[in-house]
Short mmCIF file of the C-alpha atoms (twelve columns), coordinates in Angstrom:
data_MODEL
# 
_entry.id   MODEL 
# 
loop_
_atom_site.group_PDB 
_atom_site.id 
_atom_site.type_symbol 
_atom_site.label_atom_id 
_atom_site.label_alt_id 
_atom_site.label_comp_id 
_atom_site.label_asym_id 
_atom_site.label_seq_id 
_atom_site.Cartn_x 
_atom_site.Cartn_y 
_atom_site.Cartn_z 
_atom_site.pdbx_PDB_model_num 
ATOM 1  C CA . UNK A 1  -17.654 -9.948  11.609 1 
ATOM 2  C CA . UNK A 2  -21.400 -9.229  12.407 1 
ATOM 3  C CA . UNK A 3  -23.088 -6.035  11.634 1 
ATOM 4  C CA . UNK A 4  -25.474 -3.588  13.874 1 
ATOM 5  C CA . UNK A 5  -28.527 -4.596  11.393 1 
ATOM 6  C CA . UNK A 6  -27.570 -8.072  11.816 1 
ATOM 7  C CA . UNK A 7  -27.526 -7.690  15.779 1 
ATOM 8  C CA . UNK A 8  -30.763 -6.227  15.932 1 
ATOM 9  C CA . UNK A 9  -32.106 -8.611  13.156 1 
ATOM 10 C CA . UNK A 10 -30.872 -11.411 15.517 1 
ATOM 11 C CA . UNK A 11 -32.832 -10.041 18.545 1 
ATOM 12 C CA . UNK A 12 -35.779 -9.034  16.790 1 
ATOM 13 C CA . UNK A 13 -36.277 -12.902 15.835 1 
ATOM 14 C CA . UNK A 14 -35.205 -14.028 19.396 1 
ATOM 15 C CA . UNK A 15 -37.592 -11.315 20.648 1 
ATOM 16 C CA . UNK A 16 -35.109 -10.326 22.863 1 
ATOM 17 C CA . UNK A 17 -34.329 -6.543  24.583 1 
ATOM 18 C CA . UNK A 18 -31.126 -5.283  24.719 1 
ATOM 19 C CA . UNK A 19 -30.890 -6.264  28.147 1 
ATOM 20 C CA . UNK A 20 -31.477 -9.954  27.352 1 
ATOM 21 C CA . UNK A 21 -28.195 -10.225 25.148 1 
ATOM 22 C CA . UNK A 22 -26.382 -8.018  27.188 1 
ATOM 23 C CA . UNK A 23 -26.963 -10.582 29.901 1 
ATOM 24 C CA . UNK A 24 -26.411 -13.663 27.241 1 
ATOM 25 C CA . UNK A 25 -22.818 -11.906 25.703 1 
ATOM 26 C CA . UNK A 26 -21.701 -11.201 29.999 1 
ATOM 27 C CA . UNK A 27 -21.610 -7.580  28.718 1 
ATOM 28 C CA . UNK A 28 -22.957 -4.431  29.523 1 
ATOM 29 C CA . UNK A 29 -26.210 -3.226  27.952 1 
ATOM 30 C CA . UNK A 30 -24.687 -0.287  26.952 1 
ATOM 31 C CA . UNK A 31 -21.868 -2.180  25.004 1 
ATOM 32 C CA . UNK A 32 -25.052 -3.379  23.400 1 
ATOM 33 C CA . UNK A 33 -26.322 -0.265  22.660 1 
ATOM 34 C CA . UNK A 34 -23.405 1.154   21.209 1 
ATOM 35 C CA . UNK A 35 -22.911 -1.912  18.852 1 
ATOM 36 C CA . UNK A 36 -25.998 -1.289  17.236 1 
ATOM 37 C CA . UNK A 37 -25.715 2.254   17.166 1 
ATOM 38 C CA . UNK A 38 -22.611 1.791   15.216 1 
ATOM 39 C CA . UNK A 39 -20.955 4.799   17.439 1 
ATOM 40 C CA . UNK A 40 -17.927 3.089   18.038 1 
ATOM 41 C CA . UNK A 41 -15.256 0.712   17.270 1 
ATOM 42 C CA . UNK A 42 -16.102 -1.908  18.721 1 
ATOM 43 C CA . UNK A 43 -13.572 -4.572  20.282 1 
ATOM 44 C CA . UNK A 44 -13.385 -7.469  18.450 1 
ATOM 45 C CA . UNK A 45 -14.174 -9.464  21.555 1 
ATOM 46 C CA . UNK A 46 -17.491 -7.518  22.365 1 
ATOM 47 C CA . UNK A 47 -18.452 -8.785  18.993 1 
ATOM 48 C CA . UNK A 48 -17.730 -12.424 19.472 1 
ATOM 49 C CA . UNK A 49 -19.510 -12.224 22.534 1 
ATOM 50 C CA . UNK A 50 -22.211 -11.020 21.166 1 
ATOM 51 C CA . UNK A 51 -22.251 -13.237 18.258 1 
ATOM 52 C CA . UNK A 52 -21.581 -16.102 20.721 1 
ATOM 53 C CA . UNK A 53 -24.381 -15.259 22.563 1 
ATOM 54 C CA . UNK A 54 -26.602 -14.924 19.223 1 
ATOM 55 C CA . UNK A 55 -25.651 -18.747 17.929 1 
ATOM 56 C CA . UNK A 56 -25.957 -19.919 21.440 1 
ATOM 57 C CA . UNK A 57 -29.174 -18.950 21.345 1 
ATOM 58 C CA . UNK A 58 -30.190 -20.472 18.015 1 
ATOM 59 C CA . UNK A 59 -29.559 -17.851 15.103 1 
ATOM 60 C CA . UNK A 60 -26.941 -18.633 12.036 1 
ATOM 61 C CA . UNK A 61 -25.044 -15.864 10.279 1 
ATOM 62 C CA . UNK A 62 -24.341 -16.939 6.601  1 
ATOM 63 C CA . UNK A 63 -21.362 -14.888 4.877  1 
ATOM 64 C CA . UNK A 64 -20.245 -16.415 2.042  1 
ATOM 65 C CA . UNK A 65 -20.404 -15.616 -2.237 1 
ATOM 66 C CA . UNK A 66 -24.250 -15.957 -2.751 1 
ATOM 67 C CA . UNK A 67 -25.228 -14.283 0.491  1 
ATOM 68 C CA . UNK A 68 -23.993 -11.854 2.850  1 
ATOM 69 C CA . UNK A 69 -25.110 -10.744 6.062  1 
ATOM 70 C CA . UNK A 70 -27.620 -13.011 6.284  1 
ATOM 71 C CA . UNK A 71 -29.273 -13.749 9.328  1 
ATOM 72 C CA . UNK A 72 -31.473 -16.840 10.332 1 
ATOM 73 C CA . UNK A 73 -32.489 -19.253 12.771 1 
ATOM 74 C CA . UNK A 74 -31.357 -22.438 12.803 1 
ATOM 75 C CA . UNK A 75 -33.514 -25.220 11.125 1 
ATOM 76 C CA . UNK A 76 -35.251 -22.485 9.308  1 
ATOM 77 C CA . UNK A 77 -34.612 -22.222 5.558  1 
# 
């Protein structure tokens, strides 16, 4: 699954507020909030929304042996 840093990383390169994914996910900005703050446990389908929402939106997660929690967007290398 995604990470806070990764969230924020994501937004940062959209240049998007909290606000913005909250509206992009359909969830409140204060599920956003506490995602990043790492405060809770969050539900496993606040974080595909999220990610969802991310991807949607242009930006690639890569998770696999040579990199992990990497964060892009797409068509970038």
């Amino acid at each position: 699954m995604i990470t806070p840093l990764q969230i924020k990383a994501a937004r940062a390169m959209l240049e998007w507020k909290q606000t913005d994914l909250a509206t992009a996910a359909g969830i409140s900005e204060m599920s956003v909030k506490n995602v990043e703050k790492g405060s809770t446990d969050s539900r496993v389908s606040t974080l595909q929304a999220i990610r969802a929402a991310l991807e949607n939106a242009g930006i690639e997660f890569i998770n696999n042996d040579r990199c992990e929690g990497v964060v892009k967007l797409r068509g970038q290398s």
